[in-house]
Every structure is written in structure tokens, then in C-alpha cells.
Coordinates of C-alpha atoms in Angstrom, one line a residue:
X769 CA -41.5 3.3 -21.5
X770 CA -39.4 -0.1 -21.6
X771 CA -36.5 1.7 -23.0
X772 CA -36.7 3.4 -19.7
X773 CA -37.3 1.1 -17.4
X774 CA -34.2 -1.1 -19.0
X775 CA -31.8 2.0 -18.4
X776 CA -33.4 2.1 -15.7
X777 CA -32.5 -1.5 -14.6
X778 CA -28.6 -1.0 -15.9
X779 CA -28.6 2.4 -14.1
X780 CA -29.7 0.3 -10.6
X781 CA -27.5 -2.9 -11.4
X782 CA -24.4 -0.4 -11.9
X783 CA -24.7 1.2 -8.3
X784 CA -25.4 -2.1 -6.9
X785 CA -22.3 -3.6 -8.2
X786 CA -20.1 -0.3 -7.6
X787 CA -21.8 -1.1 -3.9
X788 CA -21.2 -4.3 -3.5
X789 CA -17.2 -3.7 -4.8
X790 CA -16.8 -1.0 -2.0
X791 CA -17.8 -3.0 0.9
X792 CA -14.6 -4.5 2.8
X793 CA -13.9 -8.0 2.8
X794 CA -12.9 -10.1 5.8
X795 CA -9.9 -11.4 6.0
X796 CA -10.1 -13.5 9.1
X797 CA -13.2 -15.4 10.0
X798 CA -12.4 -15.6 13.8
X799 CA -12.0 -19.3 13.5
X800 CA -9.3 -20.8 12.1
X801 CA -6.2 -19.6 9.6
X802 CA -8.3 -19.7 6.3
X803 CA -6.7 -17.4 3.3
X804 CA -3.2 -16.5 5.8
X805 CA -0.1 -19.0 5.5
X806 CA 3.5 -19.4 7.0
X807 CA 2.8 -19.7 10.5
X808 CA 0.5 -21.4 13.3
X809 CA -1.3 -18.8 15.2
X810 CA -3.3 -19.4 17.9
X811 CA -7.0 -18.8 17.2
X812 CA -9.6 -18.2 20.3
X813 CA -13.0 -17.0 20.8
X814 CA -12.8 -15.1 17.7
X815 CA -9.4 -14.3 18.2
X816 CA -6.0 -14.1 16.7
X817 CA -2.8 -14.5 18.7
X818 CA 0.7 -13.8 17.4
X819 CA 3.4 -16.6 17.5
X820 CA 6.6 -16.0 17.1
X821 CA 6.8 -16.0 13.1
X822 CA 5.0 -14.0 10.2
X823 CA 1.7 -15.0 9.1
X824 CA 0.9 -14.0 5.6
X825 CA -2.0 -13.3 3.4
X826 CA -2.2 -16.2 0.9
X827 CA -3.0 -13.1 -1.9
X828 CA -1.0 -10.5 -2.4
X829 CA -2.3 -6.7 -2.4
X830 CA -1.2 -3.4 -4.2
X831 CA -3.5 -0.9 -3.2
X832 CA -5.9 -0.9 -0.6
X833 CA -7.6 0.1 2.9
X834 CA -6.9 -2.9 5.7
X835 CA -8.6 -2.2 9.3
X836 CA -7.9 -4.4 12.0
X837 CA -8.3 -4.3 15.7
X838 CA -5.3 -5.2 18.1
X839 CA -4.7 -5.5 22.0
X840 CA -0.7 -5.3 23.4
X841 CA 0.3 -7.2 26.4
X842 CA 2.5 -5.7 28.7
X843 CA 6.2 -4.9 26.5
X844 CA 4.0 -6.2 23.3
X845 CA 6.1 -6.3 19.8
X846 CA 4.8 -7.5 16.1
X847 CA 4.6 -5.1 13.0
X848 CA 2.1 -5.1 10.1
X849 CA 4.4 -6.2 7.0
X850 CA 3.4 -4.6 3.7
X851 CA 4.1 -5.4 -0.1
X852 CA 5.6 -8.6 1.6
X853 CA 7.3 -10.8 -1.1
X854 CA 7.0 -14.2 1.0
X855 CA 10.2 -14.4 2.0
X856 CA 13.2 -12.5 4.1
X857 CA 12.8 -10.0 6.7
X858 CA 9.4 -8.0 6.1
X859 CA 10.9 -4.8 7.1
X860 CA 13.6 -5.1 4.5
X861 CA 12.3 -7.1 1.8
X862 CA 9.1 -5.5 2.6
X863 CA 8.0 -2.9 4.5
X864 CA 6.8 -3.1 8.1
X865 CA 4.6 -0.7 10.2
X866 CA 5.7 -1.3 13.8
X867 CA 2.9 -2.6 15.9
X868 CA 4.7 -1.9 20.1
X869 CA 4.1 -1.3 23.5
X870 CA 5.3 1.8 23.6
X871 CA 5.1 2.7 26.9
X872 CA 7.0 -0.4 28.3
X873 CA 10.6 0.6 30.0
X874 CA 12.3 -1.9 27.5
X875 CA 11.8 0.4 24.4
X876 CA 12.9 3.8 26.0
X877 CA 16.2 3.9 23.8
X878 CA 14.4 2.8 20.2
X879 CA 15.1 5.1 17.3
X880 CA 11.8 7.6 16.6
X881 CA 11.2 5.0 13.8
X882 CA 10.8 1.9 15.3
X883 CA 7.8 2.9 17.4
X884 CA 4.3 1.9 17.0
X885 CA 2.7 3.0 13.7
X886 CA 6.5 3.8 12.1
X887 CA 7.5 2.5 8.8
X888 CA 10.5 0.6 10.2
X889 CA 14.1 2.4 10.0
X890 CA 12.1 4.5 7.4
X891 CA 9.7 6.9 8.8
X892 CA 8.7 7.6 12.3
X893 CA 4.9 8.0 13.2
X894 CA 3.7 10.3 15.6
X895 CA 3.2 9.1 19.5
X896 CA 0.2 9.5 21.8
X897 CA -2.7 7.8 20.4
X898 CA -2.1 4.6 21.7
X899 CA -4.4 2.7 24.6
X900 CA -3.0 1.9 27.4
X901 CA -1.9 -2.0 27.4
X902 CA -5.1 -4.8 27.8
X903 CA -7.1 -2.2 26.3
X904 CA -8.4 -2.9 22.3
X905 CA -7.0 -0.1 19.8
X906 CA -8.3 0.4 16.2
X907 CA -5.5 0.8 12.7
X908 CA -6.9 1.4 9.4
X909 CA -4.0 1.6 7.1
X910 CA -4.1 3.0 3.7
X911 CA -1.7 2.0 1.0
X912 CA -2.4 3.6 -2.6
X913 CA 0.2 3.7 -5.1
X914 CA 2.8 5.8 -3.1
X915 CA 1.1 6.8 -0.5
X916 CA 1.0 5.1 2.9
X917 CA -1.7 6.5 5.8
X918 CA -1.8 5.1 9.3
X919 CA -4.7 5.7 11.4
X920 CA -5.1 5.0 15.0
X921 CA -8.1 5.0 17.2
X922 CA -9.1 7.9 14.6
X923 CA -5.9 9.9 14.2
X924 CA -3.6 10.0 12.0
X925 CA 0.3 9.6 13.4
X926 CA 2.0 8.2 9.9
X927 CA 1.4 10.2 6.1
X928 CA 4.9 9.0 4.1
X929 CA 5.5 8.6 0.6
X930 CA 7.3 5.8 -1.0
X931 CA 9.0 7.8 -3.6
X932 CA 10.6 10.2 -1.6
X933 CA 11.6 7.6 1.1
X934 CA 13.4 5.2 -2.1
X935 CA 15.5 8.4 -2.8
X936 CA 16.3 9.1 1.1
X937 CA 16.9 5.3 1.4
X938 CA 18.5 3.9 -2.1
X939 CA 19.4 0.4 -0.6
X940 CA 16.2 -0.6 0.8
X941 CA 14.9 -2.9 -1.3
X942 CA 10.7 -3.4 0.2
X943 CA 10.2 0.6 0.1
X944 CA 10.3 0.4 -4.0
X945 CA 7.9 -2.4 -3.9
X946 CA 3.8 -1.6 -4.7
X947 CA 2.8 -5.4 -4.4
X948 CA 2.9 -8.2 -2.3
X949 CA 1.9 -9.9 1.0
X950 CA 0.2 -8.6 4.0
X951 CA 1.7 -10.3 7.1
X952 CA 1.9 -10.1 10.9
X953 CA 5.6 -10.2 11.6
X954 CA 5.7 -12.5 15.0
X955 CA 8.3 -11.3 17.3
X956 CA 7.4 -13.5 20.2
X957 CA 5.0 -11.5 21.9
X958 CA 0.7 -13.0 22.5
X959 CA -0.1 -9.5 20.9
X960 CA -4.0 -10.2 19.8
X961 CA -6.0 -9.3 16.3
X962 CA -9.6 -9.2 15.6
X963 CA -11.6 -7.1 13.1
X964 CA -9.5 -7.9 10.1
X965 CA -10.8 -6.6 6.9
X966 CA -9.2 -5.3 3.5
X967 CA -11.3 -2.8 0.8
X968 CA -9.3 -3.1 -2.5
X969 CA -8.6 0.6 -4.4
X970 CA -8.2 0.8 -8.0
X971 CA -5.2 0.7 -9.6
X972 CA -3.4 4.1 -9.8
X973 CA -2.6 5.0 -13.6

């Protein structure tokens, strides 16, 4: 009997901690710039608000699932930068998922790959699942090993894989990186984040 009641216990205390290690963590407490570096955005009501610089994760990431909520003023531009190294241009040294209003007039003549949900210059996402502007859209983005998902409001517009873009695009440098930064890659525009949260994967062998 106490032999089962202690596999028992280690049976229950297993699933608890395989539990505990798939719930998401938050990655921004809606009141100030605790675990993100490299620029000062605004924070309000629970809030963030782009600048016009990238604000990084203070860790970096390799694989993971990272949700976040997002609202785009009228002609709104920022991007979600990936496998970030800290420094340069995230869509070159990393890679950047275009965050756009892309209804707005401005952004008629863009390539098919700089629209929202895109990987920049690399891979263009499908259109059409976008709110209209002032109204609050969800991402979850998936990034395991290779593979990069983008999901918006519950549809998925982007499935690419790393490999086969490095060989399509030799001298980008960010789509042959699997680690680094997550940032918000300020172009100047008040776009709006709430909802952040990140649910580490294991490591792809």
C-alpha cells in the first residue's frame, strides 16, 4: 500500500510540474517596462505604446508560442522582430513579422511581403484577416526550430520554413538564426500591445 501511494504521489507531482511548465508566462505586466530593454514605451492603463525604436525582451528565445494582442491607428507600422541579436536592423539581423495598417492608402504599392503578418522581404502572409483600425486584433506566433506559424484573430495567413527561405535567400543573415531577442521594432507609429505572453517549446533534436 505505501509503495503505491508514493508512485502515486510521483505520478501526481509529475503532471503537476508538466502543468505548471505548459502554462504561458507574461511577458508584460501592464505596468511598467519590467524584463523588455532598449527603448522607452509609453505604458497606460495596462497598456503598451510603440515609440519610435525597438523594445527588446531582456532574454532571448529559441522556440516558443508568443500571443499578444495589438490595436493599429490609422496608417499604423511596427513589426514583431524574431531571433533578434540586440543589435542592427531586426529584419535583417533578425527576422521581422510585419505588424501594418494595411488598408491605409500609404501602403498600396508595398511588395506582397511587407504586409501585415509577412516575414519581411522574405515571405508574404496571406491578407484579410485583419480588424478594421481602433479595433483590438489577436497574433499567436509559433516559432519551433524551422518552422514559423502566424495566427491572426484565429486564422492562419503565414506557414514558412527557415530552411528553405536561407537557400532562396543566401545573404540574409537573421533567417539562419534559431535564437535571440523578441522585440517590437518602433517605426514611429502609437500602435498599442496588451496580452503579452510567451509558452517555451522544447528544444528540437
Amino acid at each position: 500500500m505505501k509503495t503505491t501511494l508514493v508512485l502515486a504521489s510521483c505520478i501526481l507531482l509529475s503532471f503537476c510540474s508538466f502543468a505548471a511548465a505548459e502554462k504561458p508566462v507574461v511577458l508584460f505586466n501592464g505596468k511598467d517596462l519590467t524584463g523588455w530593454t532598449g527603448a522607452e514605451y509609453a505604458v497606460k492603463s495596462g497598456v503598451l505604446i510603440a515609440g519610435g525604436k525597438v523594445l527588446r525582451t531582456e532574454k532571448q528565445y529559441s522556440n516558443y508560442v508568443f500571443e499578444f494582442d495589438f490595436l493599429l491607428p490609422s496608417g499604423g507600422n511596427n513589426g514583431l522582430g524574431i531571433h533578434y541579436p540586440g543589435e542592427g536592423r531586426p529584419s535583417g539581423a533578425g527576422m521581422e513579422l510585419q505588424i501594418l495598417d494595411n488598408s491605409h492608402p500609404k501602403y498600396g504599392k508595398l511588395k506582397d511581403s511587407q504586409y501585415h503578418g509577412s516575414l519581411y522581404k522574405l515571405q508574404a502572409a496571406q491578407r484579410g484577416a485583419l480588424k478594421p483600425v481602433g479595433e483590438w486584433n489577436h497574433q499567436k506566433v509559433t516559432v519551433d526550430g524551422a518552422n514559423v506559424v502566424v495566427e491572426l484573430n484565429g486564422k492562419t495567413i503565414l506557414d514558412a520554413n527557415l530552411e528553405e527561405l536561407a537557400k532562396t535567400n543566401p545573404r540574409h543573415k537573421g533567417v539562419k538564426r534559431r535564437k535571440g531577442h523578441i522585440c517590437f521594432c518602433g517605426h514611429g507609429s502609437a500602435v498599442q500591445f496588451r496580452k503579452i505572453t510567451i509558452l517555451e517549446l522544447p528544444e528540437q533534436k
